[in-house]
Each structure stands twice: as structure tokens, then as C-alpha cells.
CSV table of C-alpha atoms in Angstrom, one decimal:
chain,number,residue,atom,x,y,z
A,1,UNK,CA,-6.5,-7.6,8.7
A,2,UNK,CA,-10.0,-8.9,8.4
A,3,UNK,CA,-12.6,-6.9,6.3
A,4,UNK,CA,-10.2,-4.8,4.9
A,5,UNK,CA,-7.5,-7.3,4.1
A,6,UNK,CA,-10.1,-8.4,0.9
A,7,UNK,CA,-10.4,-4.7,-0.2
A,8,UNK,CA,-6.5,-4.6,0.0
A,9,UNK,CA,-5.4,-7.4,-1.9
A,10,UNK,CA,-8.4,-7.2,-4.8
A,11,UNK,CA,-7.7,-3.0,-5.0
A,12,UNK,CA,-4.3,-3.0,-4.6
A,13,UNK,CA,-3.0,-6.6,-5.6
A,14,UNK,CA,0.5,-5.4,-7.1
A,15,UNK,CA,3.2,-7.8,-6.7
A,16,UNK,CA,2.3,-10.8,-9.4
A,17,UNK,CA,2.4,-11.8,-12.7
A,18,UNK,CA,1.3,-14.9,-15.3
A,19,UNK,CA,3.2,-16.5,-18.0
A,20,UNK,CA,3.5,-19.6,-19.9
A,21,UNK,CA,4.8,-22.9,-19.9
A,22,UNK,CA,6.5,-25.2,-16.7
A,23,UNK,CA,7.1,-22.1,-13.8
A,24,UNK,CA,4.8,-20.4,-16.2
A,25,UNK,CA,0.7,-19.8,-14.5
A,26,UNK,CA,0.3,-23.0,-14.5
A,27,UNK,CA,3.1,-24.1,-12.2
A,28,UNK,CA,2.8,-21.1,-10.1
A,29,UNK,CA,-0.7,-21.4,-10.0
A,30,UNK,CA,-1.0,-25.2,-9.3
A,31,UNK,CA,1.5,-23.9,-6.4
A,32,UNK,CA,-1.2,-22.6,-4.2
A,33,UNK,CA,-3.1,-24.6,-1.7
A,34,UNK,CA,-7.1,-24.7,-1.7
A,35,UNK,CA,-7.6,-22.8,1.5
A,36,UNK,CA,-6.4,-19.3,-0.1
A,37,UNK,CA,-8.7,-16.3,-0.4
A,38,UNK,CA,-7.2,-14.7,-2.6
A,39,UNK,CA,-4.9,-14.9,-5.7
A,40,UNK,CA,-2.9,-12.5,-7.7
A,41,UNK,CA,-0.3,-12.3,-10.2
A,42,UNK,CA,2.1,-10.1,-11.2
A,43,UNK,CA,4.9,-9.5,-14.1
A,44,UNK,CA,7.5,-7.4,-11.9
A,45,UNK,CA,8.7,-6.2,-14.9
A,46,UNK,CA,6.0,-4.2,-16.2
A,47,UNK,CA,5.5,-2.9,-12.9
A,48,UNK,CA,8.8,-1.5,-12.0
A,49,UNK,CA,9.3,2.3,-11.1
A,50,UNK,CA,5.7,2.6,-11.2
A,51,UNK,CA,3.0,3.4,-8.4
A,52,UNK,CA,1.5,-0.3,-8.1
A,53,UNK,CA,5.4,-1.5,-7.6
A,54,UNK,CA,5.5,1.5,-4.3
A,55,UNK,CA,2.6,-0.2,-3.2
A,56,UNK,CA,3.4,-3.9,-3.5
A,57,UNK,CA,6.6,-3.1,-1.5
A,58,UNK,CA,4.4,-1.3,1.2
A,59,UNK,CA,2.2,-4.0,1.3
A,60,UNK,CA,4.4,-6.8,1.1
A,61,UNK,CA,6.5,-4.8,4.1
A,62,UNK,CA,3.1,-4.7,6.5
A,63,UNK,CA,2.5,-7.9,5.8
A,64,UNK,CA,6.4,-9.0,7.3
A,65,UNK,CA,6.8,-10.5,3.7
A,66,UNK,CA,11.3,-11.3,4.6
A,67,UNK,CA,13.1,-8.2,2.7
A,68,UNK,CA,15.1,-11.0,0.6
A,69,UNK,CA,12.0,-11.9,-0.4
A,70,UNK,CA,11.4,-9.1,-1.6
A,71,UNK,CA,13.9,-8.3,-3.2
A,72,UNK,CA,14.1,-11.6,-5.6
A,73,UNK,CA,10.2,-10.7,-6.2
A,74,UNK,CA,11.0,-7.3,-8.0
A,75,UNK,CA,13.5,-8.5,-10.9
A,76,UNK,CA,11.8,-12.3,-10.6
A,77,UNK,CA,10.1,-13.3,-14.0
A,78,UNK,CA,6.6,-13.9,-12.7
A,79,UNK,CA,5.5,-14.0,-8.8
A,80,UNK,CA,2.3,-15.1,-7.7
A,81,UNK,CA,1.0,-13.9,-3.8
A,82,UNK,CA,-1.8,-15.9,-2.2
A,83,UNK,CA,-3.5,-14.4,0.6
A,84,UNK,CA,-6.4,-16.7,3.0
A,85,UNK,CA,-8.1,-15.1,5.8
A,86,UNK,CA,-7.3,-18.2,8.6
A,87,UNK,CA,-7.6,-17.4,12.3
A,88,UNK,CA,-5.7,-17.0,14.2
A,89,UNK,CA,-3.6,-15.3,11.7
A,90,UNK,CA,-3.6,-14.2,8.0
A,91,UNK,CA,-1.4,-16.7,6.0
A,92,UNK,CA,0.5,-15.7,2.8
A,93,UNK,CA,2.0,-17.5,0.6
A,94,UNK,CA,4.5,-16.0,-2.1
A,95,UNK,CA,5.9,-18.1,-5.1
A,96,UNK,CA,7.7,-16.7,-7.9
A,97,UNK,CA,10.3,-17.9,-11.0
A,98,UNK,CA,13.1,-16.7,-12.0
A,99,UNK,CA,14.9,-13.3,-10.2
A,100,UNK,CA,18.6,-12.2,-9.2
A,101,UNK,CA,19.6,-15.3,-7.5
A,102,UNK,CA,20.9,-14.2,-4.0
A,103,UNK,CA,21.1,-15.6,-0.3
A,104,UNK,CA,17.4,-16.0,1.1
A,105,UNK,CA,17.2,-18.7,3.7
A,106,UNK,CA,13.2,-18.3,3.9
A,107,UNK,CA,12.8,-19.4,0.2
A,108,UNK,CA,12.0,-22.9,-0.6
A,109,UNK,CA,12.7,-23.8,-4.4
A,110,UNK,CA,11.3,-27.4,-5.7
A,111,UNK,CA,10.9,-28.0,-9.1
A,112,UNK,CA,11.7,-23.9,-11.0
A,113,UNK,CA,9.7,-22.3,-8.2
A,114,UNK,CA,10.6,-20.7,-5.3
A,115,UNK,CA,8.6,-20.0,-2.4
A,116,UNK,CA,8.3,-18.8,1.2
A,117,UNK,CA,4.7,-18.8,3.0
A,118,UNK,CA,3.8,-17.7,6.4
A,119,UNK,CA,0.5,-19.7,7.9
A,120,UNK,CA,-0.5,-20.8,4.3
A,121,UNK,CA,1.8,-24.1,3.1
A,122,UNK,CA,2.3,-24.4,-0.7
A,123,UNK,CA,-0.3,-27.2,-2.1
A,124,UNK,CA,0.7,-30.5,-1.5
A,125,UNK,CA,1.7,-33.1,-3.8
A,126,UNK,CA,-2.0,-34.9,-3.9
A,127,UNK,CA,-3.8,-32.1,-2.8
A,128,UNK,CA,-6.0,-30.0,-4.5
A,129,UNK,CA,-5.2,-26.9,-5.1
A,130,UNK,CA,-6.9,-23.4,-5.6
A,131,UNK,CA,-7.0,-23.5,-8.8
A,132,UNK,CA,-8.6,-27.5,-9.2
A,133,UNK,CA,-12.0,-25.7,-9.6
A,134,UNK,CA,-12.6,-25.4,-13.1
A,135,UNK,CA,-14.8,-22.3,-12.9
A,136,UNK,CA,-11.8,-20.4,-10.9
A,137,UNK,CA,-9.1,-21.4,-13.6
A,138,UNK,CA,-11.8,-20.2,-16.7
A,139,UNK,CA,-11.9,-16.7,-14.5
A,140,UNK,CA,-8.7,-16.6,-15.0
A,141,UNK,CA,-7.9,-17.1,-17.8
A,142,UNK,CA,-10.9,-15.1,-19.1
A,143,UNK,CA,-9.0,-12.2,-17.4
A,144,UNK,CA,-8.0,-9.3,-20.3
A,145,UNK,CA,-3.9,-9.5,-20.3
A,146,UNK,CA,-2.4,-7.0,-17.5
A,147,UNK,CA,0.5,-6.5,-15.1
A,148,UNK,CA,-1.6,-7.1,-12.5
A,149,UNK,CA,-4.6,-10.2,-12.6
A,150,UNK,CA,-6.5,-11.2,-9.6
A,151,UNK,CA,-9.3,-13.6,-8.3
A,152,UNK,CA,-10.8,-13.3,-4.6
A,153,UNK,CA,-13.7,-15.3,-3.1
A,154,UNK,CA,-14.4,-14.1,0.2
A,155,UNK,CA,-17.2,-15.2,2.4
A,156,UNK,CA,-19.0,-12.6,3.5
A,157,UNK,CA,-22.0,-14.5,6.1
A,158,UNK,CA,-23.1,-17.7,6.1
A,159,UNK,CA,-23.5,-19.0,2.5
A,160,UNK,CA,-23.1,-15.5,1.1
A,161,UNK,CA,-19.3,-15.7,-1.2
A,162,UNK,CA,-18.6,-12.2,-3.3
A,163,UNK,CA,-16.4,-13.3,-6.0
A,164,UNK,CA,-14.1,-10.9,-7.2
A,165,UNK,CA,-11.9,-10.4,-10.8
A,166,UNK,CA,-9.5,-7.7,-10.9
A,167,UNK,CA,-7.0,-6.4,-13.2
A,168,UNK,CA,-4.6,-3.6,-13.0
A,169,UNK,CA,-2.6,-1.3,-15.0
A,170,UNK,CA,0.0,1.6,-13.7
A,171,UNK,CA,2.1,2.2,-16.3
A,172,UNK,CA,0.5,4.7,-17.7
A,173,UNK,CA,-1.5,6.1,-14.7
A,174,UNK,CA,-4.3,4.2,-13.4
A,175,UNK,CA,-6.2,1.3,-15.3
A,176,UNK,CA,-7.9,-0.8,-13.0
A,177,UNK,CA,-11.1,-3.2,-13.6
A,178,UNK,CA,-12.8,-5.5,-11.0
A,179,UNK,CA,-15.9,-7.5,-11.4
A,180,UNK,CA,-17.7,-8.4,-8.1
A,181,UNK,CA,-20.1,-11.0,-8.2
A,182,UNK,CA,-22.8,-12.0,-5.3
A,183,UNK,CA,-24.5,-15.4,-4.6
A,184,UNK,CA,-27.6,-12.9,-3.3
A,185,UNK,CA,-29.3,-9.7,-5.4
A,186,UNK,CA,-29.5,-8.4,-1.4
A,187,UNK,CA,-25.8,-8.6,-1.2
A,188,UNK,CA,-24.8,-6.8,-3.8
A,189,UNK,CA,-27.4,-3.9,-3.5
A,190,UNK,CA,-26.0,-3.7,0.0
A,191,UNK,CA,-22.4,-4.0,-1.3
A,192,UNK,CA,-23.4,-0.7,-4.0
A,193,UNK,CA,-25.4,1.1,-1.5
A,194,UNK,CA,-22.3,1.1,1.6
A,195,UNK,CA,-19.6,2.0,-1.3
A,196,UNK,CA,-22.2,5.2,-2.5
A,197,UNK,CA,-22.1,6.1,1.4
A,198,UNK,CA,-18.6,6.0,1.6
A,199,UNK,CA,-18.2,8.3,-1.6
A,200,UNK,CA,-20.6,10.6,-0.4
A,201,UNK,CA,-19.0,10.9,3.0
A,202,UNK,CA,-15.6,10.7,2.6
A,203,UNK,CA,-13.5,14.1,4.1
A,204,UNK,CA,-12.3,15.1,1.1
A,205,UNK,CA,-10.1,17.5,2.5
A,206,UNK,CA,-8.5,15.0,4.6
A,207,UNK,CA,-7.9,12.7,1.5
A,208,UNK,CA,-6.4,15.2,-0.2
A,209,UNK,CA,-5.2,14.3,-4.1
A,210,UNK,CA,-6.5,10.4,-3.4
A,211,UNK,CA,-9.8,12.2,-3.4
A,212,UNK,CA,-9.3,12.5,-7.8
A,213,UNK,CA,-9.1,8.4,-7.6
A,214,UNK,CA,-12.6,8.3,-5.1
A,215,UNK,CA,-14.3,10.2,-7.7
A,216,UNK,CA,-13.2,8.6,-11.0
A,217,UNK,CA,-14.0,5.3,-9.8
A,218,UNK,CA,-17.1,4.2,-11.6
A,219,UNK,CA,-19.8,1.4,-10.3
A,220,UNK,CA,-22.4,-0.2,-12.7
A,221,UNK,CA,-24.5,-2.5,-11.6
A,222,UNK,CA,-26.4,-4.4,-9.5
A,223,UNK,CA,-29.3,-5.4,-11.8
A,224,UNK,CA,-32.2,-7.4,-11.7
A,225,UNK,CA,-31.0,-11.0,-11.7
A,226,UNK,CA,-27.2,-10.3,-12.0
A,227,UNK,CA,-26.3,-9.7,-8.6
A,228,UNK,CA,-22.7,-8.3,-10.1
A,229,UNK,CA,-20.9,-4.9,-9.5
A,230,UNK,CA,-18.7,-3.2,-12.5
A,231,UNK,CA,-16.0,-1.1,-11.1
A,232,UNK,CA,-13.5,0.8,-13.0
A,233,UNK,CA,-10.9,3.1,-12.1
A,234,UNK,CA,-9.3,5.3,-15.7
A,235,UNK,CA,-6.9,7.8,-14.8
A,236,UNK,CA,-4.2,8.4,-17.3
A,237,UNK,CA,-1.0,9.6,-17.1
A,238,UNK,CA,1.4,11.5,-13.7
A,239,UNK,CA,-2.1,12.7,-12.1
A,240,UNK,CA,-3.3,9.4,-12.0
A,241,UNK,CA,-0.4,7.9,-10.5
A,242,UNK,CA,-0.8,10.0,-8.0
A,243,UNK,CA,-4.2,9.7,-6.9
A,244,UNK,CA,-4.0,6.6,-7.1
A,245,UNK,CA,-0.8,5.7,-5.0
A,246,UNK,CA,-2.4,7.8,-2.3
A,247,UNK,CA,-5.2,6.2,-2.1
A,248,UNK,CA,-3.8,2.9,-2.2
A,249,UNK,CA,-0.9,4.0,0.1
A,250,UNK,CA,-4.3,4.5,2.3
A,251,UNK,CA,-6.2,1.1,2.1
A,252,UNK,CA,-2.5,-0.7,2.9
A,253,UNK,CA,-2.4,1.3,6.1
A,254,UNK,CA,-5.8,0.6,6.6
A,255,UNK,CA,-7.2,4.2,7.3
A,256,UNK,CA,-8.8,7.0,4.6
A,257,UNK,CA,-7.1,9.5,6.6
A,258,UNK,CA,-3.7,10.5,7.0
A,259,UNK,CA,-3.1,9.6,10.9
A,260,UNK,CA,-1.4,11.5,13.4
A,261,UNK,CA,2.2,10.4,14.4
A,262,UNK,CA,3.5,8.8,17.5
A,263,UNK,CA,5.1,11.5,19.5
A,264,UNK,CA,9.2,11.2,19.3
A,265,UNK,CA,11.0,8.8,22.0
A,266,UNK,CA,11.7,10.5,25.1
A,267,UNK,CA,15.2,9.6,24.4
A,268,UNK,CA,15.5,11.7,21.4
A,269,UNK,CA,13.5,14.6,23.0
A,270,UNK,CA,15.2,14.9,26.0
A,271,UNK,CA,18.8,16.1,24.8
A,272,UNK,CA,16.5,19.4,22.9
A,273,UNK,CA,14.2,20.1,25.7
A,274,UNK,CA,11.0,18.9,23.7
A,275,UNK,CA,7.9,18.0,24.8
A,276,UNK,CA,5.1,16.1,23.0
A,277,UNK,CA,1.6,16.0,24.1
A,278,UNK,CA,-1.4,14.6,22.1
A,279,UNK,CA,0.4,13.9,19.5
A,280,UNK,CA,2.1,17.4,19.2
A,281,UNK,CA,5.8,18.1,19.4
A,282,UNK,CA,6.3,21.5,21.8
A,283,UNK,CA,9.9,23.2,20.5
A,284,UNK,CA,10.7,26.3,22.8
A,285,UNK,CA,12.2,28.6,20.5
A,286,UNK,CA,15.4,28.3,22.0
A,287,UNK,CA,15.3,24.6,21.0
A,288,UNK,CA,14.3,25.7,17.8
A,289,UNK,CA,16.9,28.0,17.3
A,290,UNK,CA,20.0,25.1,18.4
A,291,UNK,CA,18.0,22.7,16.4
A,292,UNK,CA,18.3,25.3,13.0
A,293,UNK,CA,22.3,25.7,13.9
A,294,UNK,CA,23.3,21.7,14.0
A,295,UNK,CA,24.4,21.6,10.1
A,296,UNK,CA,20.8,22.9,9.4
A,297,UNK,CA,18.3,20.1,9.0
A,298,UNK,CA,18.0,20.3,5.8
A,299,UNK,CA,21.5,18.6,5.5
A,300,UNK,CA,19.7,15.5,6.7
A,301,UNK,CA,17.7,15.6,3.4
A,302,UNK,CA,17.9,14.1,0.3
A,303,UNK,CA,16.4,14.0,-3.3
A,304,UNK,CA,15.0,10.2,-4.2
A,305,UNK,CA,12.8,9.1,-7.1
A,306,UNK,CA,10.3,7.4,-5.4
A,307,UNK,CA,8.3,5.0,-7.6
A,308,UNK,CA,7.5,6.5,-10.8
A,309,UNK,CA,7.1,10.1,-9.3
A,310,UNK,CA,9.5,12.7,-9.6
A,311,UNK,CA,12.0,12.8,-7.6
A,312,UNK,CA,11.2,13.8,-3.6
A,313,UNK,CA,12.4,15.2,-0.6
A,314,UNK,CA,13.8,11.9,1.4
A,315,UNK,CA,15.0,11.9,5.1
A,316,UNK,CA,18.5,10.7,5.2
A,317,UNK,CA,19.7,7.9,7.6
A,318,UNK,CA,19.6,10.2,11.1
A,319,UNK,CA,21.5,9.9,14.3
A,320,UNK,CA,19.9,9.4,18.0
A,321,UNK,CA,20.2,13.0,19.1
A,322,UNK,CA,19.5,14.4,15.4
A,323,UNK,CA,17.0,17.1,15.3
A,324,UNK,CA,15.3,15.4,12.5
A,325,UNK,CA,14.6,12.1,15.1
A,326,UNK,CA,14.0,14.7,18.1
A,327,UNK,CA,10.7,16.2,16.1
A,328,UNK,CA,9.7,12.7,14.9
A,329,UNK,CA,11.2,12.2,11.7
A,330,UNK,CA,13.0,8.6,10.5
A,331,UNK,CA,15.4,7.2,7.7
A,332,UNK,CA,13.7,6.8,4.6
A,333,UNK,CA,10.3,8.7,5.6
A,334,UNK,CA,9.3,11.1,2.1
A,335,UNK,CA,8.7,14.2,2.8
A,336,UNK,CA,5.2,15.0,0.8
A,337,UNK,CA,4.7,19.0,2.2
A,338,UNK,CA,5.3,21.7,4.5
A,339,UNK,CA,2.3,23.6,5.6
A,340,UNK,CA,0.5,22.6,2.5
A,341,UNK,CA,3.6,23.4,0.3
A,342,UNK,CA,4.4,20.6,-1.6
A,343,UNK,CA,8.1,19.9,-0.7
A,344,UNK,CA,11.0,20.6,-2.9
A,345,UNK,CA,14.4,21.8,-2.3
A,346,UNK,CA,13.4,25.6,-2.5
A,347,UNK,CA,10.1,25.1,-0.1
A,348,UNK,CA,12.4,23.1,2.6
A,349,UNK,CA,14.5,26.1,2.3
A,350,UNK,CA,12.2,28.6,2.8
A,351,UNK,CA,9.9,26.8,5.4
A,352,UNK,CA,13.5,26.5,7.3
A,353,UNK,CA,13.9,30.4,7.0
A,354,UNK,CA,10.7,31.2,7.9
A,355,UNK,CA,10.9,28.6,11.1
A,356,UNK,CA,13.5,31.0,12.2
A,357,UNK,CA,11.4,33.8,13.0
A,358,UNK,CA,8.2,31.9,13.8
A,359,UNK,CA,6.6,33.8,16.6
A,360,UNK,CA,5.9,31.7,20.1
A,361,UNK,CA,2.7,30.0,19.9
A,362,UNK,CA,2.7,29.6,16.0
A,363,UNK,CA,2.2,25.9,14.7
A,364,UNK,CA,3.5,23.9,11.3
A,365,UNK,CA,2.7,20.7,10.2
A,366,UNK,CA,4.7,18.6,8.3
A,367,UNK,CA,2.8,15.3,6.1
A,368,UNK,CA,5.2,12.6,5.2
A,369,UNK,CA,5.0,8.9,3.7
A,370,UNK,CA,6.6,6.2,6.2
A,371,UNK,CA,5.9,2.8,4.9
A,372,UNK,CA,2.8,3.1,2.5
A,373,UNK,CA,1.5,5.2,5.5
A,374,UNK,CA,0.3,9.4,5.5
A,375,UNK,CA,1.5,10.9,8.8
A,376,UNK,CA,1.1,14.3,9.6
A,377,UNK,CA,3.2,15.8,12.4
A,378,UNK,CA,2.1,18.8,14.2
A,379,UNK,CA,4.3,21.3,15.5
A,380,UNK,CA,3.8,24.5,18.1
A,381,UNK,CA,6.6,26.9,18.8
A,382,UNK,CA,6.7,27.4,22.7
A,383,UNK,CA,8.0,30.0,25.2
């Protein structure tokens, strides 16, 4: 994560929160060192079952955030995730109060908080911290109340900072505000005129519903002699959500696109006499036809709520030489549509009907959600 690992944290910051008092945004806050990039808090709490909560868990996952960790941040009181763009690595730090107290060896709790960091130490007694500079603590705190409030300063060349304020709201859709600010008018006509190019250009097939969130978002701004952006992002209610968890679930994985899977381990291919080139799986129909009489796939499926969706098709835990594993498919992976059919338990059942009589040569593809990521898995029936 480099240039994107900015865009990511400011547009999809979802794991912290603020509050008051000792452990409260001044504790947590004084907690982080002066080398981070970026800074967000959450209240977990106001973002559970909803979209920004999906993400933060994606996020947090990618970024090998310790799953205890985790899991004390999503019923912990107020969290508070500092990012800082330091070579060779990124380094994270995480520091949160309160929480179902559990076993986790990788948190360190002094003084009310508890926190674990990777590559980025909590401030030091003595030190100053991010937060020492006046003008960051007044951005702050001039930030409207949300679930979600953010600052980033990121250099972008030599001497050039874009300083970014961000706040987010999911709970009822999408409400989410940033504020970029340049040290250089050039900058942030540059800034407006590569994120017009990228709206204009974007495949908006292949974005499919994130491409509602790309054109709701709104940009004011520069102009003359307040180098600053406006961006705001307003979609209420289910639609929203769902725009805008696509499109998030795309800047974690770091592509627009949904990307094509990894072909299936031999191992799991072998025992069905599969093959998988470029990325897609070859069934001969006689593999298809054993595959369709093991228990029937659609045994291995489940129904989940997933965030604050409905509730989806889910992949159940699968075994080595399960079909399911043998065309590419894992524990846990959501099942988004069949052949453009949004999946349900009536279009798994029919797509498995109609797999049955699929003529040789015929192909299906399959789009799923593994890990905040869009995969799509392309099938061809063979001789």
C-alpha cells in the first residue's frame, strides 16, 4: 500500500470512534505517535451490522490486524486506528477502550487503553504526539459528530501535504463528507482534474452497482485562492449500502474491477478430472455430472446476514475433495450471482438444474465476495 493506502483509510476509515473524558479522545488520541499519516476514529457501536463495520473487518483483515484484535475492537467503547506510510513497511497502530475482555496476547493495556501496533509504537511518554499540533486537534474537533471522524496529511512531492477531514455515516445508507486541502492551487486542480478522468472512464459495467456510489459522489471546488476540494457522498437508505460497500469492498482490495480468481489447487482438481487454464476452470461433463450427485452442491451453502444486507448465499466450511473447493470456491466466500442472477436459494437451485443439461462448450460465471475482494470465476463445460 502506497498511493492507494491514503485513499483507503480517508474513504473507507471504518473502525474508530471518539468520546469523552480519561480513555475518552483525548487519551486515545494522545496515544498515537507523531509519525502517523493518518488518524480515525470510530464508535463500534453505531457501526455494527452496517456496511462501514463489513469493511473495517476487510480492511483490518488485509492489513493482518490479529483476529483477537479484532474482535475486542467491534464491541470495544471507542477504538482509534493510526495508519503512517514508513518504508519499508506500512505501520498501524490500533488503540481502543473498553470491549468483551478476552485472551489477546498482542494487546498492550497501560493506563484504560489497550493497544497493539505493527511498525508504528504508541507515543512515548515525553514524546510528542500526533495530535501536539494545535491546528490538527482544532480539525478535529471542528469535525460535525459521526460514527466515523478522520484526519490524513499525506505528502504528496516535495513540500506539497494534501490535508484531508473525513466523516462517515452508514447507518442509514451512505453519508460521507471529506474536505481535502492543498499547500498549492496546482495541486488541487490536478487532484480535481485526475478524479473527473477517473469518473469519466471508469467501466461501468465492470463496477457494476458500485458504479450508483461513483456517480453520486459530488466534488466542489478548487477555487481561486482556496486550493481545497468538497467531496460528498448522500445515498440514503439499502441502495446506498450497497453501492457503497461495493465500492469500498473495491478500494480495500485495491482494484475498481472485480478480478479474476486463482485457478483451484491441483490437489483439489485432480480427484474430478479438472483443468484450469487462464484463469478458467474446464469441467468435462462427466465431472460435472459426479460433481451435481455428491449431496448436490448446494448442500455446501448457507444463508448468512452479511453486514447490514439481507441475508446471502454463504459457502459453508468445505472439505479437500469437495466440489465446491475443486471449482475454486472457499469457507466463508458470499456468493453475490450466478450468471448475472443475483443469488438466492431459488436462483442456486435453478442455476444447479440448468448446470445439468448445459451443452459441452457452454460457460457460467459465478461473482463472489472473499475478504472485501470481487472475484469472478469462469467456468466452460468440456467434452
Amino acid at each position: 500500500m502506497r498511493a492507494s493506502s491514503i485513499l483507503a483509510w480517508t474513504c473507507v476509515a471504518a473502525v474508530v470512534g471518539c468520546g469523552r473524558g480519561r480513555g475518552g479522545p483525548h487519551g486515545l488520541l494522545d496515544a498515537i505517535p507523531l509519525e502517523a499519516t493518518a488518524v480515525v476514529q470510530l464508535d463500534p457501536a453505531a457501526l455494527r451490522d452496517t456496511w462501514i463495520e463489513t469493511v473495517a473487518v476487510a480492511l483490518a483483515t488485509r492489513a493482518e490486524v490479529p483476529p483477537c484484535v479484532v474482535t475486542r475492537a467491534r464491541t470495544a467503547t471507542r477504538v482509534v486506528v493510526a495508519w503512517a506510510d514508513m518504508l519499508p513497511d506500512d505501520g498501524f497502530l490500533v488503540a481502543l477502550t473498553g470491549g468483551a475482555v478476552a485472551p489477546c496476547p498482542e494487546l498492550t493495556t497501560r493506563g484504560g487503553i489497550a493497544t497493539w501496533s505493527r511498525d508504528l509504537a504508541p507515543r512515548a511518554d515525553g514524546d510528542d504526539g500526533y495530535f501536539a499540533d494545535r491546528s490538527r486537534r482544532a480539525r478535529f474537533t471542528r469535525l460535525a459528530a459521526a460514527p466515523v471522524r478522520g484526519l490524513a496529511d499525506h505528502e504528496l512531492s516535495a513540500g506539497i501535504v494534501a490535508r484531508a477531514d473525513v466523516t462517515i455515516d452508514g447507518r442509514d445508507g451512505v453519508d460521507a463528507r471529506a474536505t481535502v486541502r492543498f499547500d498549492a492551487a496546482s495541486a488541487a486542480d490536478g487532484a480535481r482534474a485526475r478524479l473527473d478522468r477517473w469518473r469519466a472512464n471508469v467501466d461501468r459495467d465492470r463496477l457494476g452497482g458500485a458504479a450508483a456510489a461513483v456517480q453520486a459522489l459530488a466534488v466542489d471546488g478548487p477555487v481561486a485562492g482556496t486550493p481545497n476540494l468538497e467531496l460528498t457522498l448522500r445515498m440514503p437508505g439499502p441502495p446506498g449500502a450497497e453501492a457503497a460497500a461495493l465500492l469500498a469492498a473495491a478500494v480495500v482490495a485495491g482494484s475498481y474491477l472485480d478480478e479474476r480468481m486463482p485457478c483451484p489447487a491441483d490437489t483439489a482438481m485432480a480427484p474430478w478430472a479438472i483443468v484450469c487454464t487462464s484463469g478458467e476452470v474446464r469441467v468435462p461433463a462427466a465431472a460435472r455430472d459426479r460433481m451435481l450427485a455428491v449431496d448436490g452442491p448446494g448442500a455446501l451453502l448457507t444463508l448468512r446476514r452479511v453486514g447490514s444486507n439481507a441475508q446471502r448465499v454463504v459457502v459453508r466450511a468445505v472439505e479437500p475433495t469437495s466440489p465446491l473447493r475443486a471449482l475454486g470456491l472457499a469457507a466463508d466466500d458470499v456468493v453475490l450471482d450466478v450468471d448475472g442472477v443475483t443469488a438466492t436459494p431459488a436462483s442456486i437451485e435453478a442455476a444447479l438444474a440448468a448446470a445439468a443439461t448445459r451443452p459441452v462448450d457452454s460457460t457460467a460465471t459465478v461473482r463472489i465476495m472473499r475478504g472485501g475482494r470481487r472475484l469472478t470465476l469462469r467456468y466452460r463445460i468440456t467434452p
